Coordinates of C-alpha atoms and ligand atoms in Angstrom, one line a residue:
X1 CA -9.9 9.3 -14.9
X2 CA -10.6 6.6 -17.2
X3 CA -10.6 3.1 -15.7
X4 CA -10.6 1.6 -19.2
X5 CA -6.9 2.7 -19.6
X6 CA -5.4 0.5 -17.3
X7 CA -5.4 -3.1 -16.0
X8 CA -7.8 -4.7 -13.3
X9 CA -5.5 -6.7 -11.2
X10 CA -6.5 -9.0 -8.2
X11 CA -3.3 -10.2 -6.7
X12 CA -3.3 -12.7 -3.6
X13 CA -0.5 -12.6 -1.4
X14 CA -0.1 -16.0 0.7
X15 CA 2.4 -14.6 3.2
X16 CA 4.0 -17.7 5.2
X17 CA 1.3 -20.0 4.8
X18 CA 1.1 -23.4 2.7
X19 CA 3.3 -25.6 2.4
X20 CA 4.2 -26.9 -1.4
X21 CA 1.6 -29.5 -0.9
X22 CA -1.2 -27.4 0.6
X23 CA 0.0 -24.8 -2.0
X24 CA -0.9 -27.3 -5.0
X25 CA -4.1 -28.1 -3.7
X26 CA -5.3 -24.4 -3.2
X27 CA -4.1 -24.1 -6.8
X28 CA -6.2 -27.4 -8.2
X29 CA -9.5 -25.5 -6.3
X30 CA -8.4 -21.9 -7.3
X31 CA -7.9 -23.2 -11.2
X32 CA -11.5 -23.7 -12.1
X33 CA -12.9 -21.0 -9.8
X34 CA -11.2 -17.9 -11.5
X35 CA -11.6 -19.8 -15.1
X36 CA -12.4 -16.6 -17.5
X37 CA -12.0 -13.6 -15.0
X38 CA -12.9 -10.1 -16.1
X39 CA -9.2 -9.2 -14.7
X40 CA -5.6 -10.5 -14.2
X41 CA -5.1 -12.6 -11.6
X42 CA -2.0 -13.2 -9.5
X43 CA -0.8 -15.4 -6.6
X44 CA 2.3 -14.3 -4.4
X45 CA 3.2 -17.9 -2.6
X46 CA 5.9 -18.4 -0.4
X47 CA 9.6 -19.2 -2.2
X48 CA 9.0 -22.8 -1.2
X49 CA 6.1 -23.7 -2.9
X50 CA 7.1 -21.5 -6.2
X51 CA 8.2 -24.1 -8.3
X52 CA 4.6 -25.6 -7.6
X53 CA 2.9 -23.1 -8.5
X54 CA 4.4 -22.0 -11.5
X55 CA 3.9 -25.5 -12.8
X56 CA 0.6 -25.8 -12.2
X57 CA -0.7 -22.4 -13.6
X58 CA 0.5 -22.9 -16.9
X59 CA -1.9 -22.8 -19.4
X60 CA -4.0 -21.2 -17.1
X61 CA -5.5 -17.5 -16.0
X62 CA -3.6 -17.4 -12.8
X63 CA -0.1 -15.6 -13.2
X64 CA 2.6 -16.4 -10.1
X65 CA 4.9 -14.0 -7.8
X66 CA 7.0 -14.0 -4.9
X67 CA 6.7 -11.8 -2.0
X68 CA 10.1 -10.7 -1.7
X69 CA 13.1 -10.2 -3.6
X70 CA 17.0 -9.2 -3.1
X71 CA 18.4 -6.7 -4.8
X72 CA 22.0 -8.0 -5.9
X73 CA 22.6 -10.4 -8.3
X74 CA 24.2 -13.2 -6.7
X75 CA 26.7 -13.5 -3.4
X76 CA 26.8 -13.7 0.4
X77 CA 23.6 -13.0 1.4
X78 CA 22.5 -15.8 3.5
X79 CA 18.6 -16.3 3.4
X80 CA 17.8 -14.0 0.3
X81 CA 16.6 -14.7 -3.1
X82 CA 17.8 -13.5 -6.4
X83 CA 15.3 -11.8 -9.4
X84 CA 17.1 -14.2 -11.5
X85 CA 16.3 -17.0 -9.3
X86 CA 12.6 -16.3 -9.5
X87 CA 12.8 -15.5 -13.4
X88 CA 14.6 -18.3 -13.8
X89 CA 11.7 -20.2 -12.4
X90 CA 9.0 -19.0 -14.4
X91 CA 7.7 -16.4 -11.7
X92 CA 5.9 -13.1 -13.4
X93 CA 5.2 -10.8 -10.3
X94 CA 6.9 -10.0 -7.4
X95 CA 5.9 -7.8 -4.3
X96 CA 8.0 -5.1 -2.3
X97 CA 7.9 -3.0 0.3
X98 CA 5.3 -5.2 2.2
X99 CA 4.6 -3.4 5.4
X100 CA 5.2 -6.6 7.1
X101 CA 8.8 -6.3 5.3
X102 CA 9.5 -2.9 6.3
X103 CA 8.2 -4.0 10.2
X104 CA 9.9 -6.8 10.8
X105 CA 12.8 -7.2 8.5
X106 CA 14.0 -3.5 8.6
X107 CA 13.1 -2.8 5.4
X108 CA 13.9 0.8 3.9
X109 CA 12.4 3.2 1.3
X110 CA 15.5 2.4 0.2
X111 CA 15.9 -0.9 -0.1
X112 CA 12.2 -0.9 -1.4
X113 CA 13.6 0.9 -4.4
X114 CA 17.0 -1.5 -4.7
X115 CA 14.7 -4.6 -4.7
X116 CA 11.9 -2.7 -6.9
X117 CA 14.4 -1.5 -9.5
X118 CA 16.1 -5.0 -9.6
X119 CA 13.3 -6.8 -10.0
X120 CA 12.7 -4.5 -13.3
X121 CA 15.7 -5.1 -14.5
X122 CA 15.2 -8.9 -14.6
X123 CA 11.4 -8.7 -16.1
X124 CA 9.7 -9.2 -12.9
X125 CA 6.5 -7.0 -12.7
X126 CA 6.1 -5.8 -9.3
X127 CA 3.7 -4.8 -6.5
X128 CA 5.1 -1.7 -4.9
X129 CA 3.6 -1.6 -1.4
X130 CA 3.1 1.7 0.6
X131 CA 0.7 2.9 2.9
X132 CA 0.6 4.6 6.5
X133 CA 0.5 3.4 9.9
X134 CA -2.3 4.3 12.3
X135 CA -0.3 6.6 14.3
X136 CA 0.2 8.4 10.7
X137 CA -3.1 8.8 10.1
X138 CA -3.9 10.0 13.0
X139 CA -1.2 12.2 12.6
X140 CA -2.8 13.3 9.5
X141 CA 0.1 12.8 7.3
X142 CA -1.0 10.1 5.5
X143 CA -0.5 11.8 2.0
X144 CA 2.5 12.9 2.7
X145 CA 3.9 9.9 3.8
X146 CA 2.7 7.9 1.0
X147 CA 4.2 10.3 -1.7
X148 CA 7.3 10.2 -0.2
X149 CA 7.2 6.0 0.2
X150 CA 5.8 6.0 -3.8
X151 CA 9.1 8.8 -5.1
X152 CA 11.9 7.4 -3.3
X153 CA 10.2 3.4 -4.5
X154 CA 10.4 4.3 -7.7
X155 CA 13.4 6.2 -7.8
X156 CA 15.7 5.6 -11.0
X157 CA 12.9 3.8 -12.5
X158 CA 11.8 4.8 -16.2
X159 CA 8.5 5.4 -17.8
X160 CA 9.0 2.3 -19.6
X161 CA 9.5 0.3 -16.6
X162 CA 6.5 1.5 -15.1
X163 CA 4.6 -0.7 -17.4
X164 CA 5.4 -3.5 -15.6
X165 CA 5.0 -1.9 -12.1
X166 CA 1.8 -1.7 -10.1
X167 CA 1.6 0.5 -6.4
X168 CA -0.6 -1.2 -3.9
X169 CA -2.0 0.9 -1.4
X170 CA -2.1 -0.9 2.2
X171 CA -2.9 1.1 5.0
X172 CA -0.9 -0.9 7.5
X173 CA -4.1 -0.5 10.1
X174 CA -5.7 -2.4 7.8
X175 CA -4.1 -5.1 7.3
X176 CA -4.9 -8.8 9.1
X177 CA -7.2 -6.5 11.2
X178 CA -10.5 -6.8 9.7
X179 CA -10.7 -3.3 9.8
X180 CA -10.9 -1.9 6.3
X181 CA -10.5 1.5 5.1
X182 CA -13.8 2.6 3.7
X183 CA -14.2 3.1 0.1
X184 CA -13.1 6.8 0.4
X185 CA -10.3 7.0 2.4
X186 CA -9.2 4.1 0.1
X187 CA -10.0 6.3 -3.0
X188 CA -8.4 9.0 -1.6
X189 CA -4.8 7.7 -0.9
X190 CA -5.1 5.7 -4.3
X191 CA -6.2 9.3 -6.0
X192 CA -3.6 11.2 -4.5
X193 CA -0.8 8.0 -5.7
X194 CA -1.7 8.6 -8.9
X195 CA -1.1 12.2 -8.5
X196 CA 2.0 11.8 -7.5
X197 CA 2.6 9.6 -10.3
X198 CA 1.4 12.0 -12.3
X199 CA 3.7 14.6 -11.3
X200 CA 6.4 11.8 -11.7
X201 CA 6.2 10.4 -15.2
X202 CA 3.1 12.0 -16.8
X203 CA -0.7 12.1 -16.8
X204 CA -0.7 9.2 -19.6
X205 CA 1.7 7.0 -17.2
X206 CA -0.3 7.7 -14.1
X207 CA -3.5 7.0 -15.7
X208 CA -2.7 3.3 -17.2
X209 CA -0.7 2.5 -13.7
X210 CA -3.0 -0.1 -11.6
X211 CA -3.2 1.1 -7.9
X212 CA -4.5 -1.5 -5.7
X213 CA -6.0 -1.4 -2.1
X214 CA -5.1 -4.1 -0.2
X215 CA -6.2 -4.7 4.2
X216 CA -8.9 -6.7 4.9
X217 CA -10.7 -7.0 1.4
X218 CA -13.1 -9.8 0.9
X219 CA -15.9 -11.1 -0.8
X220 CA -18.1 -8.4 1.2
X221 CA -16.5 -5.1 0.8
X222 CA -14.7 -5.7 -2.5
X223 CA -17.5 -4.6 -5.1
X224 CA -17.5 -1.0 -2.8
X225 CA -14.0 -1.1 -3.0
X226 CA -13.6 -1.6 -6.6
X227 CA -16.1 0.3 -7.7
X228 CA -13.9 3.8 -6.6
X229 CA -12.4 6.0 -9.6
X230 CA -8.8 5.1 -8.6
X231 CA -9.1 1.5 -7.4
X232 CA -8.4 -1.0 -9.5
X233 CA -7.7 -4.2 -7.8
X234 CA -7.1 -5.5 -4.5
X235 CA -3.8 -7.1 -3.0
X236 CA -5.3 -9.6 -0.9
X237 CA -3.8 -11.6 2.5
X238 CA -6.3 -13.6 4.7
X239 CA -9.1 -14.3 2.1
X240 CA -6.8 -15.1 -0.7
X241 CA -6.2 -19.0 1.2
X242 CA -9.4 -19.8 0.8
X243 CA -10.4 -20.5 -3.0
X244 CA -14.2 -19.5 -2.8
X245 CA -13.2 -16.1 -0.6
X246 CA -10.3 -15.3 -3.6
X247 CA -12.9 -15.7 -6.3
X248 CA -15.8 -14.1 -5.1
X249 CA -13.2 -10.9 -5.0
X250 CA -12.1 -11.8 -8.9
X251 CA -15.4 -11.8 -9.7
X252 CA -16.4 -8.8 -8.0
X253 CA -12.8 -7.6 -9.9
X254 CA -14.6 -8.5 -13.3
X255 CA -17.5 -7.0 -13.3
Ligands
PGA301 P1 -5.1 -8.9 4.6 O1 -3.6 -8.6 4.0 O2 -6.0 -9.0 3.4 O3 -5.0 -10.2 5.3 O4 -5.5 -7.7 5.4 C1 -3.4 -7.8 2.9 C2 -1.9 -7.7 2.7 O5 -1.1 -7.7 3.7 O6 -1.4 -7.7 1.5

């Protein structure tokens, strides 16, 4: 595996915190504090504060996305957010198939893949989420489960697209717990991604695809973390709303 082959991404995923103002002041701190990182840098905010953000990084290191997209064009879907809509603002990234989506918004493998593929098709790159529950792994199906979340995600989706497409691994025990997965459990869900991926599209594509690991990574664990064969960034919740926390993990990210 050659790390060299692929990006380093740290992406930061605000969930439903910040308002548009808060949102531009994290930005003004976040700015000069990831100046010059040794890898790309993203911020997921929520919809509101979007226009904000986008504004504010330009010129600048920090690349935006949203959190969540719909997968038709336009029409009656009360609530939901176009690709176009985000495009249209000047938003790069966007994430799917947050666990927290798939929890408590009934989100699907398939509708993972609708919103994944649509987001493609409008430019977006996106965050793929997948990763087990606790029961899972205790079940010991974690690999299993994960292959199958990562095939039916990227269903219908071409070699070409998977340029713009990076799979975050979260293991949904992980997340807003402060438990982390150790280095090697985290390697070996990210390994066995890429094998899939692999199998999927090719050795080439599966080696420059970034796999993050995202659940409880800080400025403590990230340098372990990162420091696996087939880790290459973090998606990160609680210590990405707090501008020190976020850039001690970039520059662990860029070293
Ligand atoms: P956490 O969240 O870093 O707060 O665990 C990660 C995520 O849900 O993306």
């Amino acid at each position: 595996m050659d790390k060299a082959k692929r990006r380093t991404v740290i992406a930061g995923n605000w969930k439903m915190n910040k308002t548009a103002r808060q949102a531009a002041e994290l930005i003004d701190a976040l700015i000069p504090a990831v100046q010059g990182a040794g890898c790309d840098v993203v911020i997921c905010t929520p919809f509101t504060s979007l226009p904000a953000a986008v504004e504010k990084c330009k010129g600048t290191n920090i690349h935006v996305g949203a959190q969540n997209v719909h997968f038709e064009a336009n029409g009656a879907y009360t609530g939901e957010i176009s690709a176009e809509m985000l495009t249209d603002l000047g938003v790069e990234y966007v994430i799917t198939g947050h666990s927290e989506r798939r929890q408590y918004f009934a989100e699907t493998d398939e509708t993972v893949n609708k919103r994944t593929r649509a987001a493609l098709a409008a430019g977006l790159q996106v965050i793929v989420c997948v990763g087990e529950s606790l029961t899972q792994r205790e079940q010991g199906v974690t690999e299993e489960l994960v292959r199958l979340q990562v095939k039916i995600a990227l269903q219908g989706v071409s070699a070409q697209e998977m340029q713009r497409v990076i799979i975050a691994y979260e293991p949904v025990w992980a997340i807003g717990t402060g438990r982390t997965a150790t280095a090697d459990q985290a390697q070996e869900v990210c390994a066995a991604i890429r094998r899939v991926l692999a199998e999927l599209y090719g050795q080439d594509v599966a080696d420059a695809t970034t796999i993050q690991y995202g659940g409880s990574m800080n400025a403590g664990n990230a340098d372990e973390l990162l420091a696996k064969a087939d880790v290459d960034g973090g998606l990160i919740g609680g210590a990405s709303l707090k501008a020190d926390a976020f850039a001690a993990i970039v520059a662990a990210a860029g070293k």
